[in-house]
Tab-separated table of C-alpha atoms in Angstrom:
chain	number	residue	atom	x	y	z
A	178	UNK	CA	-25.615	-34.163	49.158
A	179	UNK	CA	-28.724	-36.647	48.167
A	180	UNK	CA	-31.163	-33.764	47.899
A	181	UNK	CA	-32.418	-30.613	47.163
A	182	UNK	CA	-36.042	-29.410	48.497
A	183	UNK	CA	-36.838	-26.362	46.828
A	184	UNK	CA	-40.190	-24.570	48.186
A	185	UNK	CA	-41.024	-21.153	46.383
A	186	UNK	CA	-42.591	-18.441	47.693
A	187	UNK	CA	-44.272	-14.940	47.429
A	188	UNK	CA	-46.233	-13.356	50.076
A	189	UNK	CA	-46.808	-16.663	51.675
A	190	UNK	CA	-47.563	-15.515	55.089
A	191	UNK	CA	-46.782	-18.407	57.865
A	192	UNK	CA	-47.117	-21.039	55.224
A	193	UNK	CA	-43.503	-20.460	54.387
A	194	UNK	CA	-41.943	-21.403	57.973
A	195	UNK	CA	-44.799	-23.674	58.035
A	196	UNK	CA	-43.065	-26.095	55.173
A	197	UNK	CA	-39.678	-24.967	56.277
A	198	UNK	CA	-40.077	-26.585	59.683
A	199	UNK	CA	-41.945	-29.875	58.460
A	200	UNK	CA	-38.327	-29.948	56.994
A	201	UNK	CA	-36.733	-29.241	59.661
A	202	UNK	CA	-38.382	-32.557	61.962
A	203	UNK	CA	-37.463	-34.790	59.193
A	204	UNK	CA	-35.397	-37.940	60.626
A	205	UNK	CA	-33.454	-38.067	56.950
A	206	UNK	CA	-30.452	-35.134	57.360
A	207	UNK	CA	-28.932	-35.155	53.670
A	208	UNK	CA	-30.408	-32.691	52.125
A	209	UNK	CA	-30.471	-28.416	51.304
A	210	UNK	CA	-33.661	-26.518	51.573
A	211	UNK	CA	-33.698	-23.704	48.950
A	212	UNK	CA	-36.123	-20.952	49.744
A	213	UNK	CA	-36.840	-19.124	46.157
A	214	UNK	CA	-38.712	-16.427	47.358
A	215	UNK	CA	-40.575	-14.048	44.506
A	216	UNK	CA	-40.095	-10.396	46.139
A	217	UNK	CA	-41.859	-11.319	48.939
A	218	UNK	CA	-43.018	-7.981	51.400
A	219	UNK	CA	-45.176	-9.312	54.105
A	220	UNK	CA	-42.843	-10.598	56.025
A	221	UNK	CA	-42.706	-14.194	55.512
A	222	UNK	CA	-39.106	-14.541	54.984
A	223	UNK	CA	-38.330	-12.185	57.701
A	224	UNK	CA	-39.964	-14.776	59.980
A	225	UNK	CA	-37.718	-17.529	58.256
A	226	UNK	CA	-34.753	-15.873	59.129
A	227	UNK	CA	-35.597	-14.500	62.605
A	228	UNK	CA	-36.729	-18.404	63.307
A	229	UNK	CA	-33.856	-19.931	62.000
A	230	UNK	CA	-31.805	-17.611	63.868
A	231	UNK	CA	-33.637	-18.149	67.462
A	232	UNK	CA	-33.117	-21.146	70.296
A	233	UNK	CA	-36.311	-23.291	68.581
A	234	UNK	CA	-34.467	-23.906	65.334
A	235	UNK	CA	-32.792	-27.182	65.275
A	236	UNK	CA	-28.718	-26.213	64.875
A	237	UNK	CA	-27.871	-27.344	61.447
A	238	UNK	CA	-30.727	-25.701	60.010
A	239	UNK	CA	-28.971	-22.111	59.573
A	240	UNK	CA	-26.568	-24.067	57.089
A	241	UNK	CA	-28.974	-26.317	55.417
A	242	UNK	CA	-31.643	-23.351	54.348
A	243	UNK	CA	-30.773	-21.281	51.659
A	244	UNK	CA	-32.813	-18.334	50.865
A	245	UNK	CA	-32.734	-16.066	47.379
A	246	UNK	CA	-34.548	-13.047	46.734
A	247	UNK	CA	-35.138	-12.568	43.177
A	248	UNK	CA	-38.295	-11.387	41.275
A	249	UNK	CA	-39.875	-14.240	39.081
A	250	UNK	CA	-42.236	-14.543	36.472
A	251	UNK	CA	-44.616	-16.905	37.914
A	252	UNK	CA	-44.379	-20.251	40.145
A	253	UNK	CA	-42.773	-22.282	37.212
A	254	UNK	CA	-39.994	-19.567	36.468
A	255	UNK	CA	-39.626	-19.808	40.141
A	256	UNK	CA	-39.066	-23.712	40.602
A	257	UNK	CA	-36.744	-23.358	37.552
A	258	UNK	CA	-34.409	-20.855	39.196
A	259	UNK	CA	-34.500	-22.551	42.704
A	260	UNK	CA	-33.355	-25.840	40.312
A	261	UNK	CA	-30.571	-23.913	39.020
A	262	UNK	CA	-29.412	-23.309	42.437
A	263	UNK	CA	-29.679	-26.500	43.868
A	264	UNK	CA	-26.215	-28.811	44.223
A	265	UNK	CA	-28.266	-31.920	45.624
A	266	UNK	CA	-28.340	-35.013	43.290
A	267	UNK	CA	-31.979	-35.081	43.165
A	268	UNK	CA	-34.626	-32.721	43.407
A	269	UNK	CA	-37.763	-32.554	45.160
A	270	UNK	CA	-40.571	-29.487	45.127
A	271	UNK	CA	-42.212	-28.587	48.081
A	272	UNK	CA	-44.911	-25.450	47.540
A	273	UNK	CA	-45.167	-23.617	50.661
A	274	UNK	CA	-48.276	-24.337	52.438
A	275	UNK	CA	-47.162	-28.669	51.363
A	276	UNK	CA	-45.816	-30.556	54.458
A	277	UNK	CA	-43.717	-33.681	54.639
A	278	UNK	CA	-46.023	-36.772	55.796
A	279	UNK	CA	-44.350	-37.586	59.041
A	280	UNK	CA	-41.367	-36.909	60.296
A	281	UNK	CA	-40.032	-40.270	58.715
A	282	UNK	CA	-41.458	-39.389	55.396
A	283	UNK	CA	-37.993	-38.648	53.305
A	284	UNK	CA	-36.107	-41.405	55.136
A	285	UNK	CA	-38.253	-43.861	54.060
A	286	UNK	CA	-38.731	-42.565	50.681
A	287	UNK	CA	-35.029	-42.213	50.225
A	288	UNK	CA	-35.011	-45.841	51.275
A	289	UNK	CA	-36.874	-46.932	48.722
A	290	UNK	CA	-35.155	-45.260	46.025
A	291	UNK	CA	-31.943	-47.289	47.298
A	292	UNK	CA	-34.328	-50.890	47.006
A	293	UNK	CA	-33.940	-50.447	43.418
A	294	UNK	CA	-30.253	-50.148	43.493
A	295	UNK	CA	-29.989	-53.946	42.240
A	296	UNK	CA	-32.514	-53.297	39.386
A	297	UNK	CA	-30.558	-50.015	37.868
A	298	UNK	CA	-31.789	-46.550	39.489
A	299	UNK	CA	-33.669	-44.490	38.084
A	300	UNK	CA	-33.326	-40.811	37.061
A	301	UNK	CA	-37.351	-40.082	38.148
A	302	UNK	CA	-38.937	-41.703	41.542
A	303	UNK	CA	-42.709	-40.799	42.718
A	304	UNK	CA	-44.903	-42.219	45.549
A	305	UNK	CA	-48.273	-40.626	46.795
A	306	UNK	CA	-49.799	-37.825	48.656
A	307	UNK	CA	-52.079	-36.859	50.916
A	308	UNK	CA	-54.759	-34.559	49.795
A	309	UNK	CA	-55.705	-32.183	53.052
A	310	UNK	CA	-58.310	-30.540	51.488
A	311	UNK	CA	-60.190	-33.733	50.723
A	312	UNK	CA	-58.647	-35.562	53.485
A	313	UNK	CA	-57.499	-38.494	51.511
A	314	UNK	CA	-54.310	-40.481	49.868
A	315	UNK	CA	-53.994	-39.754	46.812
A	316	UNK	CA	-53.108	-43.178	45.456
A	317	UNK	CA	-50.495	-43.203	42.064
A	318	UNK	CA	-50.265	-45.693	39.712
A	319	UNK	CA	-47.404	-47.921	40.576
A	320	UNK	CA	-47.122	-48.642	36.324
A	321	UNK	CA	-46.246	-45.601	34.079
A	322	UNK	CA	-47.234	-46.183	30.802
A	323	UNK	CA	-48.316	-44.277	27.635
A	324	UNK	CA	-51.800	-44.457	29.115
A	325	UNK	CA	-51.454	-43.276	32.766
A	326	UNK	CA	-49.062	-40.669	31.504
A	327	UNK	CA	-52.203	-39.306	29.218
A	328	UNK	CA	-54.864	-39.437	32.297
A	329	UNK	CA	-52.814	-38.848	35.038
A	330	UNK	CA	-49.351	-38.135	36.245
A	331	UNK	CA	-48.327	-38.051	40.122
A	332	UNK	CA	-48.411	-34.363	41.463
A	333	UNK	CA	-45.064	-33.008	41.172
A	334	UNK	CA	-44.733	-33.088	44.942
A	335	UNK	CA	-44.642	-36.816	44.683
A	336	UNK	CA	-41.817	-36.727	42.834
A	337	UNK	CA	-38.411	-37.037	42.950
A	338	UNK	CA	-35.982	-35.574	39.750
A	339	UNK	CA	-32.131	-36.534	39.140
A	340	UNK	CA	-30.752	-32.920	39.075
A	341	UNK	CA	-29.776	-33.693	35.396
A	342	UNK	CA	-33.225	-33.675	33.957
A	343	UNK	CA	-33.641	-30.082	35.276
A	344	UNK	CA	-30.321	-29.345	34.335
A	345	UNK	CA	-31.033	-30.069	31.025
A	346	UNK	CA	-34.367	-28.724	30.284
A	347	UNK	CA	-36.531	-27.216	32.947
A	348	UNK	CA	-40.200	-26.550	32.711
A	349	UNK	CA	-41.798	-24.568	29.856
A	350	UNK	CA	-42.891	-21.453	31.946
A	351	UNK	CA	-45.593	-20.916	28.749
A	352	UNK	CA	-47.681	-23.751	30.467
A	353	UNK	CA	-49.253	-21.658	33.659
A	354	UNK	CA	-51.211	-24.786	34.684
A	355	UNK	CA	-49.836	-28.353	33.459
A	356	UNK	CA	-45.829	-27.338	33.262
A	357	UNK	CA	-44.990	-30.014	35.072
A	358	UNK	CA	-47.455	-31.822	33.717
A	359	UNK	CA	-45.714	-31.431	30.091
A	360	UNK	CA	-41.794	-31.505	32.027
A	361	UNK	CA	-42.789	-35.414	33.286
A	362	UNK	CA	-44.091	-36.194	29.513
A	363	UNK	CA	-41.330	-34.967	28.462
A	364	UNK	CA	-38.959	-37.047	30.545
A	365	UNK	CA	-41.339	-40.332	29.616
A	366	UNK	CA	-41.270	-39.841	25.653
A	367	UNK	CA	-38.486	-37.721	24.934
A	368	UNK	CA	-35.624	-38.874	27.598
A	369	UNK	CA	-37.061	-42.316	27.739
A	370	UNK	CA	-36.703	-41.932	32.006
A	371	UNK	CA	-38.563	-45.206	33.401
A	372	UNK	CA	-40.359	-43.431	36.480
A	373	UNK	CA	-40.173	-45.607	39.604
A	374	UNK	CA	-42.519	-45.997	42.064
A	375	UNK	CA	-42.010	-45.970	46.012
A	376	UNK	CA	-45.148	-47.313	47.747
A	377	UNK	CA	-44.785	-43.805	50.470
A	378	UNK	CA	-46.873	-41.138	50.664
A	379	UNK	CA	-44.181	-38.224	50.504
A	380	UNK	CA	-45.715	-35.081	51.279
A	381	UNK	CA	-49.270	-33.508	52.922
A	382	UNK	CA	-50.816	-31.042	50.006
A	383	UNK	CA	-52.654	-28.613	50.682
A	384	UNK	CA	-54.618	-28.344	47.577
A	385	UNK	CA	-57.303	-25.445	46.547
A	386	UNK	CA	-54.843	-22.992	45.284
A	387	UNK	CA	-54.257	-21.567	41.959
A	388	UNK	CA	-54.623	-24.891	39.609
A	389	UNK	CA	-58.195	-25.374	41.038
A	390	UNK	CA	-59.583	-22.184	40.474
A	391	UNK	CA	-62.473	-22.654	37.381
A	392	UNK	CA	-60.737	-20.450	35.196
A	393	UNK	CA	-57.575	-22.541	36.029
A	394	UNK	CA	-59.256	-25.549	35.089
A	395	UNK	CA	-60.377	-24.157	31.717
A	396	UNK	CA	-56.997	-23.710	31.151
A	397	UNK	CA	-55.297	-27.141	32.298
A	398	UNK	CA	-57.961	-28.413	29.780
A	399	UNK	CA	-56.530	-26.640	26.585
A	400	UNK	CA	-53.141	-27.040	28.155
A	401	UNK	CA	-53.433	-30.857	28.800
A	402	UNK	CA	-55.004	-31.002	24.920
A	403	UNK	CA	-51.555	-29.367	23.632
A	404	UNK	CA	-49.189	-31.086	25.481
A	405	UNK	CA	-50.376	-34.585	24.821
A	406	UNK	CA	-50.191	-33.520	21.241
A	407	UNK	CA	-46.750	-32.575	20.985
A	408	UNK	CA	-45.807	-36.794	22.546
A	409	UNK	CA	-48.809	-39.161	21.243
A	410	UNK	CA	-50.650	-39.324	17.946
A	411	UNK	CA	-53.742	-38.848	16.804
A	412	UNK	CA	-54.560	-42.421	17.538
A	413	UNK	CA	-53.050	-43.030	20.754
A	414	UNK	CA	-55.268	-39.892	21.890
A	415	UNK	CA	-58.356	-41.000	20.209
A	416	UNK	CA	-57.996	-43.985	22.065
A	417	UNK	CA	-57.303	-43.139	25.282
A	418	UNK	CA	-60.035	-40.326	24.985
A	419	UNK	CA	-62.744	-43.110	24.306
A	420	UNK	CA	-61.553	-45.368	27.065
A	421	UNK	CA	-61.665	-42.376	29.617
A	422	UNK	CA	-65.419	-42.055	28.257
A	423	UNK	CA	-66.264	-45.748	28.509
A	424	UNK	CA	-65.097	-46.051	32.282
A	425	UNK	CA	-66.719	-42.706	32.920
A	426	UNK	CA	-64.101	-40.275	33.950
A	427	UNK	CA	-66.376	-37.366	34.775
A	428	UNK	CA	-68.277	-39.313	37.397
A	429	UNK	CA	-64.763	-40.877	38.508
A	430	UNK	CA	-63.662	-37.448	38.939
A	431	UNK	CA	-66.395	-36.413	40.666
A	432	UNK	CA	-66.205	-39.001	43.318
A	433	UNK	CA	-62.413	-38.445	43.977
A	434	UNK	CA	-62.752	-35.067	44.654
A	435	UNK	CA	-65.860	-35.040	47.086
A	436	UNK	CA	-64.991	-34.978	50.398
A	437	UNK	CA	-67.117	-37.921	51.233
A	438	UNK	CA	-66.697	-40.142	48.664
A	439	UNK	CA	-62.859	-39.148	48.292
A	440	UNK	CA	-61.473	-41.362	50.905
A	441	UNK	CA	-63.701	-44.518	49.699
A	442	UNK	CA	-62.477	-43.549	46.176
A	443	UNK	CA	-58.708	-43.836	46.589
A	444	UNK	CA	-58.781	-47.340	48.626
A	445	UNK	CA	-60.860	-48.515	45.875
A	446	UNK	CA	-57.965	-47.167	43.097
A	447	UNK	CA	-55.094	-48.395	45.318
A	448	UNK	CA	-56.783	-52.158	45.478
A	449	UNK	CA	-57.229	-52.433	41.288
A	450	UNK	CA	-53.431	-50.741	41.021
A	451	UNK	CA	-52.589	-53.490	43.139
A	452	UNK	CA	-54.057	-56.444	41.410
């Protein structure tokens, strides 16, 4: 099959069918849903499984979701064991409260993965999403370079992986924060993947969970600090640092993530990534 969703969960509550039904309306059929749930005891996968077994589940869904039980050690270890399952050709993570962005969403994603066909494709494909928190695209830069890869890399549920760059190496569970942060680096610099970009906003995230939590955000600092160490130089990082400062990140920052400037914010980012 093309693809693998994998969502993870752990006392998710109706978030879990939530997701699981966004992929259900999708118009784009090739694909497995893997459920990796963490030990889950509030019932959450119970109401999968009574769902998928009732009259309002679509038919083919009872084959298409696959659900495994299995104690974890954390999201990461989670999304690496639902990868190890998965017997799609790509991969695609979608954390259980996320929702596709339309029903039409993967179709036309998947569609623009095939428009590269004639230029070579690509073992890494990403597009946007929508922030519901903030209530705003969240616009990616259509060029990966050394650069963008050291500010900013697209969520990892805008993001599409060829099942042999998880088959290979999945993500470094040590990183509680920025894992996939570091598992995209990694495929830039070390597997020399050139990430291609599909103009689609994939999925609807739900945002204010676990990375955005202050003492989260303390962390993805040091985190971010280590991992850009281990695949740019001194230089590169001096560099980049001091550009950051000149265009005035912190105030950038600030204005993408208020709820009123947000919107305003990402129009702005998508017109300079287009010219």
């Amino acid at each position: 099959m093309k693809l693998s969703i994998i969502t993870v969960s752990l006392n998710s509550g109706d978030k879990l069918l939530k997701t699981v039904q966004s992929a259900a309306s999708q118009s784009f059929r090739d694909y497995e849903l893997i459920v990796k749930d963490g030990g889950s005891t509030d019932g959450s996968v119970e109401r999968l499984e009574s769902w998928l077994a009732g009259a309002g589940a679509p038919k083919d869904m009872t084959a298409r979701v696959r659900v495994f039980r299995e104690k974890d050690s954390g999201i990461y270890d989670g999304m690496n064991r639902g990868a190890a399952l998965a017997r799609g050709e790509y991969l695609y993570f979608l954390n259980c409260g996320d929702v596709f962005h339309g029903s039409d969403a993967l179709e036309r994603f998947t569609a623009g993965m095939e428009a590269f066909a004639e230029k070579g494709q690509s073992l890494l494909y990403y597009g946007n999403v929508y922030d519901m928190l903030r209530g705003s695209v969240v616009q990616s830069n259509p060029r990966m370079d050394a650069f963008a890869c050291y500010r900013h890399v697209p969520n990892h549920q805008a993001c599409v992986y060829h099942r042999s760059l998880f088959a290979e190496r999945g993500y470094r569970t040590e990183y509680r924060v920025r894992a996939d942060y570091e598992h995209f680096l990694w495929c830039f610099f070390e597997k020399k993947v050139s990430p291609r970009y599909v103009p689609v906003t994939l999925a609807d995230y739900e945002g204010g969970g676990f990375s955005e939590t202050a003492a989260s955000k303390k962390r993805s600092a040091a985190e971010h600090k280590e991992i850009t160490a281990l695949y740019m130089s001194v230089r590169q990082r001096l560099c980049y640092r001091a550009a950051l400062a000149l265009t005035l990140q912190p105030l950038r920052t600030a204005l993408a993530e208020n709820e009123t400037t947000g919107k305003a914010y990402q129009k702005l980012k998508k017109l300079i990534y287009r010219r």
